[in-house]
Coordinates of C-alpha atoms and ligand atoms in Angstrom, one line a residue:
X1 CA -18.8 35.3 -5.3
X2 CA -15.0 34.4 -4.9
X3 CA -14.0 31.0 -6.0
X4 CA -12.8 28.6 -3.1
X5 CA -11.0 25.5 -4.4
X6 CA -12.8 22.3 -2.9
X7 CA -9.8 21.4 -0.8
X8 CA -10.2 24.6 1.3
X9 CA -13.4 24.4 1.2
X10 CA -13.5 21.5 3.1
X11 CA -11.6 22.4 6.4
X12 CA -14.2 25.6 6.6
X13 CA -16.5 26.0 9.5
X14 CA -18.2 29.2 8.0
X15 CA -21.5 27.2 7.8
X16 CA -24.0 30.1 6.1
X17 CA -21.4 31.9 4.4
X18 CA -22.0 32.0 0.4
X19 CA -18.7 30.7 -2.0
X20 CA -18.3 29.9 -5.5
X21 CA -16.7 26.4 -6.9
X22 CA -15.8 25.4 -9.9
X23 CA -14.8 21.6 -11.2
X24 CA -15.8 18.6 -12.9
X25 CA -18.6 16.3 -12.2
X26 CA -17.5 13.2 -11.1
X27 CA -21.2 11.7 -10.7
X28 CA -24.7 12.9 -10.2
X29 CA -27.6 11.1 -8.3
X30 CA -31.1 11.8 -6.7
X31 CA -34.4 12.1 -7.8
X32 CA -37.5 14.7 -8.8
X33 CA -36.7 16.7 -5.3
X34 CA -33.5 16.8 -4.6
X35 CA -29.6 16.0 -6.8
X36 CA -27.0 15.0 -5.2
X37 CA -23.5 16.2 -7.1
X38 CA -20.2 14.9 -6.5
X39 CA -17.6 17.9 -7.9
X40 CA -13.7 17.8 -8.0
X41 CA -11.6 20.5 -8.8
X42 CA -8.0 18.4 -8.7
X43 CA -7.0 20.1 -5.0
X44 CA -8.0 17.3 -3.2
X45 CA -9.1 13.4 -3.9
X46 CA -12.2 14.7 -2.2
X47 CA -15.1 15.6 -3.8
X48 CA -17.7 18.1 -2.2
X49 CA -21.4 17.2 -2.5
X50 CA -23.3 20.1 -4.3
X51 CA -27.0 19.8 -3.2
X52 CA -29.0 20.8 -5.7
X53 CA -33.2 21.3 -4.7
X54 CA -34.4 20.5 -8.2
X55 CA -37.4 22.6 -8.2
X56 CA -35.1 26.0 -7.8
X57 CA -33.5 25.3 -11.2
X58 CA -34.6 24.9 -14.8
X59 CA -34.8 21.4 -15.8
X60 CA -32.4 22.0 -18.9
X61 CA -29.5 23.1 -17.1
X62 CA -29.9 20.1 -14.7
X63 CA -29.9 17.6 -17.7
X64 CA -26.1 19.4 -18.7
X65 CA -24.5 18.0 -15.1
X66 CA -23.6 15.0 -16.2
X67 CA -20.0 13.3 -15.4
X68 CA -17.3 14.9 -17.0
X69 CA -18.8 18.6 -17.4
X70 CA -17.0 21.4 -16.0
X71 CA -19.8 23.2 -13.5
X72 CA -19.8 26.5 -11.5
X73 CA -21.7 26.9 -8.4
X74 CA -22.9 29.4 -6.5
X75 CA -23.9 27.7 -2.6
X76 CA -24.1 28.1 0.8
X77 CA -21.6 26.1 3.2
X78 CA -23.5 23.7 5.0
X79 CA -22.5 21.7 7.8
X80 CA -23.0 17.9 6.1
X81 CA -25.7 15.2 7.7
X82 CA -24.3 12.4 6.1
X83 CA -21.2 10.6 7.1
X84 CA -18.1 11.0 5.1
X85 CA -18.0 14.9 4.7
X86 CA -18.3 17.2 7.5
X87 CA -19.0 20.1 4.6
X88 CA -21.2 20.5 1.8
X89 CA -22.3 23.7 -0.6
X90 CA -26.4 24.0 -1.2
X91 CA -26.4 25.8 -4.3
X92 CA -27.8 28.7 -5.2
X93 CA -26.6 29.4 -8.7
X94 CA -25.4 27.2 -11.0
X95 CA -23.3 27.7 -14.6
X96 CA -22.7 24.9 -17.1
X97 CA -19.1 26.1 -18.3
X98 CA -18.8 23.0 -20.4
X99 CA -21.0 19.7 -21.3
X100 CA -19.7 16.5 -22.0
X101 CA -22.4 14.6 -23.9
X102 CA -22.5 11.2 -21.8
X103 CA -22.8 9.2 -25.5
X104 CA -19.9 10.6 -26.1
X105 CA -17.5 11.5 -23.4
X106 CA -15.2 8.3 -22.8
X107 CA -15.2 7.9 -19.1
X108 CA -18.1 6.7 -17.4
X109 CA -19.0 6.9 -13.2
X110 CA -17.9 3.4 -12.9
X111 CA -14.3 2.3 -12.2
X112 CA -12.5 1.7 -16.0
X113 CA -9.0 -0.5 -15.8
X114 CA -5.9 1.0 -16.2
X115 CA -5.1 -0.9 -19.4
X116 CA -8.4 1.1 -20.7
X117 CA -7.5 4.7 -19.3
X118 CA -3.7 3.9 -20.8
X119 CA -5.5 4.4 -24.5
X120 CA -7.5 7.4 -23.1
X121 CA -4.3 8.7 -21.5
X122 CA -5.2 12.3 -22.3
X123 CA -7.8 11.9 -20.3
X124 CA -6.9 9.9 -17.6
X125 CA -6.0 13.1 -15.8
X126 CA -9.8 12.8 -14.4
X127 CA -9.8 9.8 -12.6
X128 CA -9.4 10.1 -9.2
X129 CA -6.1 7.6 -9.8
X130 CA -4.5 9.7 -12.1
X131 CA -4.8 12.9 -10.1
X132 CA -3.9 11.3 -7.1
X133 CA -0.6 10.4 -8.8
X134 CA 0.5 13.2 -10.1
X135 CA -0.4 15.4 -7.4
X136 CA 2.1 12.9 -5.5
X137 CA 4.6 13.3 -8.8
X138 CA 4.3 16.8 -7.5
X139 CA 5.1 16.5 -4.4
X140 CA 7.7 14.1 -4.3
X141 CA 9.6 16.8 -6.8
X142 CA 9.2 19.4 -4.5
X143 CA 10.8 17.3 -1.7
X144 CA 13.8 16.8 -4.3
X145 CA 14.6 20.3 -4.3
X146 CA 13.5 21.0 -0.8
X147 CA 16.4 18.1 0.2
X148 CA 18.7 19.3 -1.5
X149 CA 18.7 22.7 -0.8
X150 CA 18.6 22.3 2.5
X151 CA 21.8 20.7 2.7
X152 CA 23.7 23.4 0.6
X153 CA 23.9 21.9 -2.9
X154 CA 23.4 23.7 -5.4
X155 CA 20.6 22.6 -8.5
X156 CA 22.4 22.9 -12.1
X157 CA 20.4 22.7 -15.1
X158 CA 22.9 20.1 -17.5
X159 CA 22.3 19.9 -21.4
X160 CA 19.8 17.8 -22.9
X161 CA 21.5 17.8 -26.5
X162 CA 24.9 16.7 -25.9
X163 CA 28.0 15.5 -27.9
X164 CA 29.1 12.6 -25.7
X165 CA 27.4 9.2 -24.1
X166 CA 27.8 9.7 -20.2
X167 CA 26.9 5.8 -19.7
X168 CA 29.2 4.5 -22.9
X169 CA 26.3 2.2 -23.6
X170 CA 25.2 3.2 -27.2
X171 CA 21.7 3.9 -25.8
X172 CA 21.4 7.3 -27.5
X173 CA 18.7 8.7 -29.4
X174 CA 20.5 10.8 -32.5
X175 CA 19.8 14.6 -32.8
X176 CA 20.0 15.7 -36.3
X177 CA 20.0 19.3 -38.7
X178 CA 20.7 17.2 -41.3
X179 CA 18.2 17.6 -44.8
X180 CA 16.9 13.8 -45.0
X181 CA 16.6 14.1 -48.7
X182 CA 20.1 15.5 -49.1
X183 CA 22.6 14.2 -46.5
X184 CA 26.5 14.7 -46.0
X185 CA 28.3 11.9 -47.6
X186 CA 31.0 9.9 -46.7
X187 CA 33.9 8.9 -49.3
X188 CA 32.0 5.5 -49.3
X189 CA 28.2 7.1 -50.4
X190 CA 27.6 6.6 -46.3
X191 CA 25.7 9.3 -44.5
X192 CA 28.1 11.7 -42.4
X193 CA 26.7 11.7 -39.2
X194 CA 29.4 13.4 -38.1
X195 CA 27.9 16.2 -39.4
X196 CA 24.7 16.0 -37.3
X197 CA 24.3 19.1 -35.5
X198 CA 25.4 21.7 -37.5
X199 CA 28.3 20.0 -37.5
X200 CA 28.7 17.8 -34.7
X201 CA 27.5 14.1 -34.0
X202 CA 24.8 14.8 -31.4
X203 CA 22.6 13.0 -29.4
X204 CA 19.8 13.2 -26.4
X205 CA 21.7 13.2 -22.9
X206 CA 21.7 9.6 -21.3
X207 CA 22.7 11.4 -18.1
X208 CA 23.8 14.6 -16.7
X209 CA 26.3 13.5 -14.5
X210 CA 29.6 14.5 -16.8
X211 CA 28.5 17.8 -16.8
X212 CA 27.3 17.2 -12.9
X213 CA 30.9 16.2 -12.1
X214 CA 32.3 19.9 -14.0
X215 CA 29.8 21.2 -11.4
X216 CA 30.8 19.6 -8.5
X217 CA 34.4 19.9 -8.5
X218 CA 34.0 24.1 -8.9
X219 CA 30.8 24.2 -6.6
X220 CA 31.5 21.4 -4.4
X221 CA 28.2 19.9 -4.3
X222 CA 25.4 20.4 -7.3
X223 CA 22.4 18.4 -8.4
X224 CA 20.3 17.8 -11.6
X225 CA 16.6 17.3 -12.0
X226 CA 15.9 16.4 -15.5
X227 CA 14.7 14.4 -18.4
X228 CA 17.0 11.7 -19.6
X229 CA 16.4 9.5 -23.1
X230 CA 17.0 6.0 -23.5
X231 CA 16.8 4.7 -27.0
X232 CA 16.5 1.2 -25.6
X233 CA 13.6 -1.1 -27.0
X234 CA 12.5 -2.6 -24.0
X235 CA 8.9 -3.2 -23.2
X236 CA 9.0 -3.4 -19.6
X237 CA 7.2 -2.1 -16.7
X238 CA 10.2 -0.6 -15.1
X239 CA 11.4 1.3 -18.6
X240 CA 10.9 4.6 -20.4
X241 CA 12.1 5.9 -23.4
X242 CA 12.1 9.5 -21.4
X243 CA 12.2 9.8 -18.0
X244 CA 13.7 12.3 -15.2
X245 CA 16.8 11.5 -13.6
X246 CA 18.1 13.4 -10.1
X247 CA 21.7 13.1 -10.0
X248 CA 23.9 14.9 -6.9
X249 CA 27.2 15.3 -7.7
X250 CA 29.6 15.9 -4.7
X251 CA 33.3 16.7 -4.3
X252 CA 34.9 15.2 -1.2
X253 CA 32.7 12.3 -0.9
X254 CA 33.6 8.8 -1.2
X255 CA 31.6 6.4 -1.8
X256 CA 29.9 5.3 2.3
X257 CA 29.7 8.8 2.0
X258 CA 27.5 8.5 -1.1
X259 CA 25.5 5.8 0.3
X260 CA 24.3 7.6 3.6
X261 CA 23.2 10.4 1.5
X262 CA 21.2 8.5 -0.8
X263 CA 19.5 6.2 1.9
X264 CA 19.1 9.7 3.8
X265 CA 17.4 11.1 0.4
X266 CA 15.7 8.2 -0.1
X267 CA 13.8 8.5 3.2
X268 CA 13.4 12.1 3.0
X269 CA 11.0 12.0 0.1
X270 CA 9.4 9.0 1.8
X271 CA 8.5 10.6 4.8
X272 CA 7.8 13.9 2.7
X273 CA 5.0 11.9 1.1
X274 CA 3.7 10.6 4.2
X275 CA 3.7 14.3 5.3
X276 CA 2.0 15.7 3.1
X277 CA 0.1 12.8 0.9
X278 CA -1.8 11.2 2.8
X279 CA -5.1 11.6 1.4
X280 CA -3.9 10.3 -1.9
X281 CA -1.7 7.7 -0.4
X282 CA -4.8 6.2 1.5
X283 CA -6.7 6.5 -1.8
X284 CA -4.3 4.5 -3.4
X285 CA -3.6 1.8 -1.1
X286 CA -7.6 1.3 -1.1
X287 CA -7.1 0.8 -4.3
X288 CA -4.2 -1.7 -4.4
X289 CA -6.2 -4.0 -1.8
X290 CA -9.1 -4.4 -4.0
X291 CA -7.0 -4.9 -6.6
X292 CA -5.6 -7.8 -4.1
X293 CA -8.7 -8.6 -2.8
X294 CA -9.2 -12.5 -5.0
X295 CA -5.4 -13.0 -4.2
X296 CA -4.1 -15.8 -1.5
X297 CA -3.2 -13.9 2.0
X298 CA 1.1 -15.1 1.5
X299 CA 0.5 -13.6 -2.2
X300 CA -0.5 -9.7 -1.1
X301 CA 1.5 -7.0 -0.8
X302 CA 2.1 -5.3 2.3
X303 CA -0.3 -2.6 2.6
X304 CA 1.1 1.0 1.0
X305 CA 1.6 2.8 3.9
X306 CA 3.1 0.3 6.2
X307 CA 5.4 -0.4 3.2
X308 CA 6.4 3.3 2.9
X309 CA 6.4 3.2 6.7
X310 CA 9.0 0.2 7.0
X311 CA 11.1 1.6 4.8
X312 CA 11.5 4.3 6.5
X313 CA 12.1 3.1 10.2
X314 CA 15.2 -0.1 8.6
X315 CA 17.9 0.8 7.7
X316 CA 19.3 -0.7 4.3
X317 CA 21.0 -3.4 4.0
X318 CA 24.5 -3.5 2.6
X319 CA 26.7 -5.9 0.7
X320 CA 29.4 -6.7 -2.0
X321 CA 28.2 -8.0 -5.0
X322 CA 31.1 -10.9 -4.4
X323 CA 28.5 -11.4 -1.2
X324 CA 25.5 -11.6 -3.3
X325 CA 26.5 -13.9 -5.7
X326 CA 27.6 -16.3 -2.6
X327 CA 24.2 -16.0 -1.5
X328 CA 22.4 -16.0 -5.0
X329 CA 24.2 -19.4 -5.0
X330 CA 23.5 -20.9 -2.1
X331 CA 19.5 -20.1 -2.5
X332 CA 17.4 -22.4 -3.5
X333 CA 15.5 -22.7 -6.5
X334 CA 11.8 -21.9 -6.5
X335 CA 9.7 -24.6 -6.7
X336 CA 7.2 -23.1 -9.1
X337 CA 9.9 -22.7 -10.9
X338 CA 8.6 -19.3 -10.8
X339 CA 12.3 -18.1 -10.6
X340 CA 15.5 -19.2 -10.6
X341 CA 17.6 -17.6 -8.1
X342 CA 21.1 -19.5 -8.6
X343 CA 23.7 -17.8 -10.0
X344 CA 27.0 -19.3 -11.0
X345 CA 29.3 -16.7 -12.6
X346 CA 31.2 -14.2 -10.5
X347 CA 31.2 -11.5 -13.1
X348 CA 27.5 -11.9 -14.9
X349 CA 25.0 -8.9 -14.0
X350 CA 22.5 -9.6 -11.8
X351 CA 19.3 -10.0 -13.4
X352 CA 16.4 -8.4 -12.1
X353 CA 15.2 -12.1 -10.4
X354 CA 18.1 -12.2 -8.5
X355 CA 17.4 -8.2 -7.4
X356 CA 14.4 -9.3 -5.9
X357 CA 14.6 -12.3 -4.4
X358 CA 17.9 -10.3 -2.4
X359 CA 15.5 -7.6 -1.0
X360 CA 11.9 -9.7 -1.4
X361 CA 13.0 -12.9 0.2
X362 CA 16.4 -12.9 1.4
X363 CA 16.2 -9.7 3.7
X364 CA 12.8 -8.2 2.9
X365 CA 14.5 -5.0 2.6
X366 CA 16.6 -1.9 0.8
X367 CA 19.6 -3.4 -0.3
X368 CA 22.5 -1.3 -1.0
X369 CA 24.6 -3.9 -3.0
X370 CA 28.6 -1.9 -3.6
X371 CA 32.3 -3.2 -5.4
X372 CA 30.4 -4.9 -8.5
X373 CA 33.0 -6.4 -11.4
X374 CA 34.5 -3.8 -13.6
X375 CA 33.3 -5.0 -16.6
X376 CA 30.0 -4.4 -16.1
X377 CA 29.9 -1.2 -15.3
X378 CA 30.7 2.4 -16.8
X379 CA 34.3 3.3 -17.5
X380 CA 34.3 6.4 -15.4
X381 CA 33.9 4.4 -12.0
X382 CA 36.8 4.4 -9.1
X383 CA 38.9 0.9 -9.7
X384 CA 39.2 -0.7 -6.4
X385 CA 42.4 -2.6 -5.5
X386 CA 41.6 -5.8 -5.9
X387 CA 41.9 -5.0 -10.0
X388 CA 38.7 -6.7 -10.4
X389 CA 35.7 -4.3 -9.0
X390 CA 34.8 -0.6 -9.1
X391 CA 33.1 1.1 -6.4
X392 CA 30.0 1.0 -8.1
X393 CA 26.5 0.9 -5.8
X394 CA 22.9 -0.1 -6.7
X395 CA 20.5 0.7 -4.1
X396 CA 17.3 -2.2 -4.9
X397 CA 14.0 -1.7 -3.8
X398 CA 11.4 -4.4 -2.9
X399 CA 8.8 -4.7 -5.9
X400 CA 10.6 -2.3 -8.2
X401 CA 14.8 -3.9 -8.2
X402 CA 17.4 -1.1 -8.8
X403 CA 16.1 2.6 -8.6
X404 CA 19.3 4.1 -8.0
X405 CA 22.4 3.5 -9.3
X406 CA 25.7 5.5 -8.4
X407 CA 29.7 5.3 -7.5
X408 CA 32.9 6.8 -6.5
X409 CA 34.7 8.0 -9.8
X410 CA 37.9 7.3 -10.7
X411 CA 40.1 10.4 -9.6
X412 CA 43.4 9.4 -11.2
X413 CA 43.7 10.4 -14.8
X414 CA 45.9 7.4 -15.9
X415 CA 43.5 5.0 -14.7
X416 CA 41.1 6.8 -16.3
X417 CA 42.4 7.3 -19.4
X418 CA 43.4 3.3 -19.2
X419 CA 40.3 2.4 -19.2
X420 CA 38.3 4.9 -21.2
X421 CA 41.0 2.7 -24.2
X422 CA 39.8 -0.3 -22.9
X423 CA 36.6 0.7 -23.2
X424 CA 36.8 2.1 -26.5
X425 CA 35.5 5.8 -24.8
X426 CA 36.8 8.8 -27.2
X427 CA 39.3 9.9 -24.9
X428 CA 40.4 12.7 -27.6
X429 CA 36.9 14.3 -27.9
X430 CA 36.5 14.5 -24.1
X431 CA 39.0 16.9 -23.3
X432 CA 36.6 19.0 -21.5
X433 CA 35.9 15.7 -19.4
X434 CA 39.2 15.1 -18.7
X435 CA 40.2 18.0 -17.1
X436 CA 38.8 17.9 -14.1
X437 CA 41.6 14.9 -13.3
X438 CA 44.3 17.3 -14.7
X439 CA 43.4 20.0 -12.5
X440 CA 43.0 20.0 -9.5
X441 CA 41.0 16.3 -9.0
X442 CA 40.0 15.2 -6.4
X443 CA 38.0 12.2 -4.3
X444 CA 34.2 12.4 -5.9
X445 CA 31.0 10.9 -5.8
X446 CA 27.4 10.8 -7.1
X447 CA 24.5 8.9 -8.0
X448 CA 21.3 8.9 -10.1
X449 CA 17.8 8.1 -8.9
X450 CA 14.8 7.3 -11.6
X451 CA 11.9 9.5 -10.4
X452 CA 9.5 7.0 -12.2
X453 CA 10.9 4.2 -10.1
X454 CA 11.0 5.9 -7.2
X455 CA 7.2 7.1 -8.0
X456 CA 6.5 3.2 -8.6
X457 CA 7.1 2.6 -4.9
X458 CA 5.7 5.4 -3.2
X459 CA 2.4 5.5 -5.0
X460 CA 2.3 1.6 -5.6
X461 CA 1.3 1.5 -8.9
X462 CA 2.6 -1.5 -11.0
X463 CA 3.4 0.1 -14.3
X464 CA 6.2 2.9 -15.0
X465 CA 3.5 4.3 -17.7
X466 CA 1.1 5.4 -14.9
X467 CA 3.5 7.6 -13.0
X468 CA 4.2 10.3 -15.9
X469 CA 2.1 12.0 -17.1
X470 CA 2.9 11.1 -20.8
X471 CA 5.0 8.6 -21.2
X472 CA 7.6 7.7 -24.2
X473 CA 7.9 4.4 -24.5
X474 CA 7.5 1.9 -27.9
X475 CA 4.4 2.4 -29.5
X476 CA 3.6 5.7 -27.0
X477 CA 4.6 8.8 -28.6
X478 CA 1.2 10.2 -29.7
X479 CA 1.3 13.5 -27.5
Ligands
4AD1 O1 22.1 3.2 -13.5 P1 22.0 4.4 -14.4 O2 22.1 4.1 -15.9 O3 23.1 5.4 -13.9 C1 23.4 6.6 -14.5 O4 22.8 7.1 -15.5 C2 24.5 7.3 -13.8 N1 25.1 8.4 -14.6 C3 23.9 7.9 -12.5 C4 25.0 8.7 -11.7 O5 25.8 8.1 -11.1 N2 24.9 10.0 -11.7 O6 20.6 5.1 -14.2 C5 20.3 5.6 -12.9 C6 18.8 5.3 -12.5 C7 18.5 3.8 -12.4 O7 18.9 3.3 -11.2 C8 17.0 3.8 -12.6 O8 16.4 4.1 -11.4 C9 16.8 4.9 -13.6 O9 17.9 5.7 -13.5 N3 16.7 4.4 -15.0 C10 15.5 4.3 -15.7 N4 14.3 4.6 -15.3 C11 13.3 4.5 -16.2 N5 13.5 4.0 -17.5 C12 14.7 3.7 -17.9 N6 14.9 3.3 -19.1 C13 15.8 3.8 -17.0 N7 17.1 3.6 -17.0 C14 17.6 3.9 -15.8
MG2 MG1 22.3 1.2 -13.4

């Protein structure tokens, strides 16, 4: 029989016509006459029903369908009598490929927390959660490329070992050649680092956008898709140790230009999920709501959909960050003390409080927050006249705070090479860097958006951990 994956299966109206599947068992039921199984095959959240007449089939092989075991059936599509389902498969022939002794295997039918299937995470791949995610993850990376390439830029693969720090933030994780029980020495008895990579100090990319911007001003407009490293301890919801970074890159753009294209991206892969996810978008916003179901009515999310659906149809909001803090000040402290909004210092970073109550409370929307303070930013960012901002922007997103975070760069190689010194930036090892401002420079622009974040709001789920499929985080490195 030729295999028919379950998602196919499903849309077929060739009632009486003989197929083969092959998936997991999600759950069986039934009694002496007839078994009732529920199979997935990972095409679809769907499972089919298998209906098995108990008396065609040796009683041995039934006791081997238990949850978790990988079956193969030989069936008839049948039109289904139940609701739910418009198909099922009455089988004919069945194969136990692979048991999965029900003392033993970890998951049970039930519904396990996702605390629980975070220490089964090699497994978790079989919940109907899990798959639903990552067939999303999917997705929403096919849209990246489809975007882009659409609109003429071209995708460029940057280096993931790399001899600079893109973000000048220290946030590196070292990449080393050198024999641990016979290192370089310094004159002091130090270790060399310097000698790191066969000679060079070395370190996991923090961002691809240096090389992005070589691209860019050759190619015009170029993005990267990739994994980025953060050697940053921080036990967050909202932070990996590894995730994947999209970064455009465009000459000619400054930086209103750079915000229409990233709320247009944005929206894009938005829509593209509520294209072509549905299923699994539905799934998951069931989900959430039970999840929600003891909480007060004011204390519930809006539901997934309409979220992803809002989003869609507002455009974002956007300010200064000299307008935010005026209205981080003027807000009112919560009364459950819950958080405090104020903000008193022109110059302090937001803090991710503030982010939220600006898009949560304040406008209940994307905010696209531009011009923050110099000194809180990365040195390669456009000065803006005033002397005292860059045009940096942060796009923040309700429930997940800043998910992109971009700028104009500085174009003029004095100013540059100004504050790359104040910044104590090795201007003399980034040659390669700094030509692009000798030659030929020109107006550019480009931004970076976390796919993990951006995963966070589409799908809903509450921790960064459940939207990769293995995260790298502390304390989660055992894969
Ligand atoms: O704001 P970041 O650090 O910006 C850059 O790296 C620039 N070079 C981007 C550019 O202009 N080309 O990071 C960009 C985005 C953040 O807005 C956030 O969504 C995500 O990357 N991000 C993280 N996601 C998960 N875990 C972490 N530790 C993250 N750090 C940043
Ligand atoms: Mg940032």
């Amino acid at each position: 029989q030729k295999r028919i994956k379950i998602k196919d299966l499903l849309l077929s109206k060739e009632f009486g016509s003989e197929v083969n599947v092959k998936g997991w068992v999600r759950t069986k039921r039934g009694n002496k006459q007839i078994n009732f199984v529920a199979l997935n095959d990972g095409s679809t959240i769907q499972n089919l029903q298998i209906v098995v007449d108990v008396p065609n089939f040796n009683e041995d092989l039934l006791k081997k369908i238990t949850t978790g075991a990988a079956i193969s059936i030989d069936g008839e599509i049948m039109e289904s009598q139940g609701s739910g389902q418009s198909v099922e498969l009455k089988a004919t022939h069945i194969d136990v490929l692979g048991v999965a002794d029900p003392d033993k295997y970890p998951l049970q039918p039930k519904k396990h927390s996702l605390e629980f299937l975070r220490e089964k995470a090699h497994l978790r791949f079989r919940t109907n959660t899990f798959s639903a995610v990552f067939r999303i993850r999917h997705a929403m990376a096919y849209a990246v490329h489809e975007f882009f390439n659409k609109k003429g830029f071209y995708y460029m693969h940057t280096p993931l070992i790399t001899g600079s720090d893109a973000e000048g933030a220290g946030e590196m994780f070292r990449v080393s050649t050198l024999d641990p029980k016979n290192p370089p020495l310094n004159e002091d008895g130090s270790i060399n680092y310097k000698e790191d990579f066969f000679g060079k100090e070395t370190n996991l990319t923090v961002s691809g956008q240096l090389e992005g911007e070589l691209g860019a001003m050759a190619l015009g407009e170029i993005y990267t898709f990739g994994p980025t490293f953060r050697a940053e301890n921080s036990n967050t919801t909202r932070h990996l140790a590894e995730f994947w970074m999209i970064e455009p890159e465009m000459a000619f753009y400054d930086i209103t230009d750079n915000m229409d294209l990233a709320e247009e991206f944005l929206k894009y892969m938005i829509k593209y999920a509520l294209d072509n996810c549905m299923d699994d978008l539905k799934f998951l916003s069931q989900r959430l709501q039970e999840e929600e179901k003891g909480k007060k009515a004011e204390d519930r999310s809006m539901e997934l959909i309409e979220k992803l659906k809002f989003v869609l149809e507002n455009d974002f909001v956007r300010l200064t960050y000299t307008e935010a803090i005026e209205i981080l000040r003027n807000s009112k402290p919560n009364k459950k003390k819950k958080f405090q909004y104020l903000i008193n210092e022109w110059g302090a970073d937001l803090q991710s409080e503030h982010e939220r109550y600006l898009v949560e409370k304040k406008f209940e929307k994307p905010v696209i927050l531009i011009d923050y303070p110099k000194d809180i930013k990365a040195f390669y960012m456009k000065q803006n006249e005033d002397g005292k901002t860059v045009a940096a922007m942060d796009i923040l997103f309700p429930g997940i705070g800043e998910i992109i975070g971009g700028s104009q760069r500085e174009e003029d190689l004095d100013k540059l090479l100004t504050r790359m010194k104040e910044m104590n930036v090795p201007a003399d090892e980034m040659d390669w860097y700094l030509d692009t401002r000798r030659f030929g420079s020109a107006t550019h622009s480009g931004f970076g958006l976390g796919f993990e974040r951006m995963m966070l709001f589409v799908t809903g789920m509450g921790n960064i951990r459940d939207v990769i499929p293995f995260p790298r985080a502390p304390k989660n490195a055992e894969f």
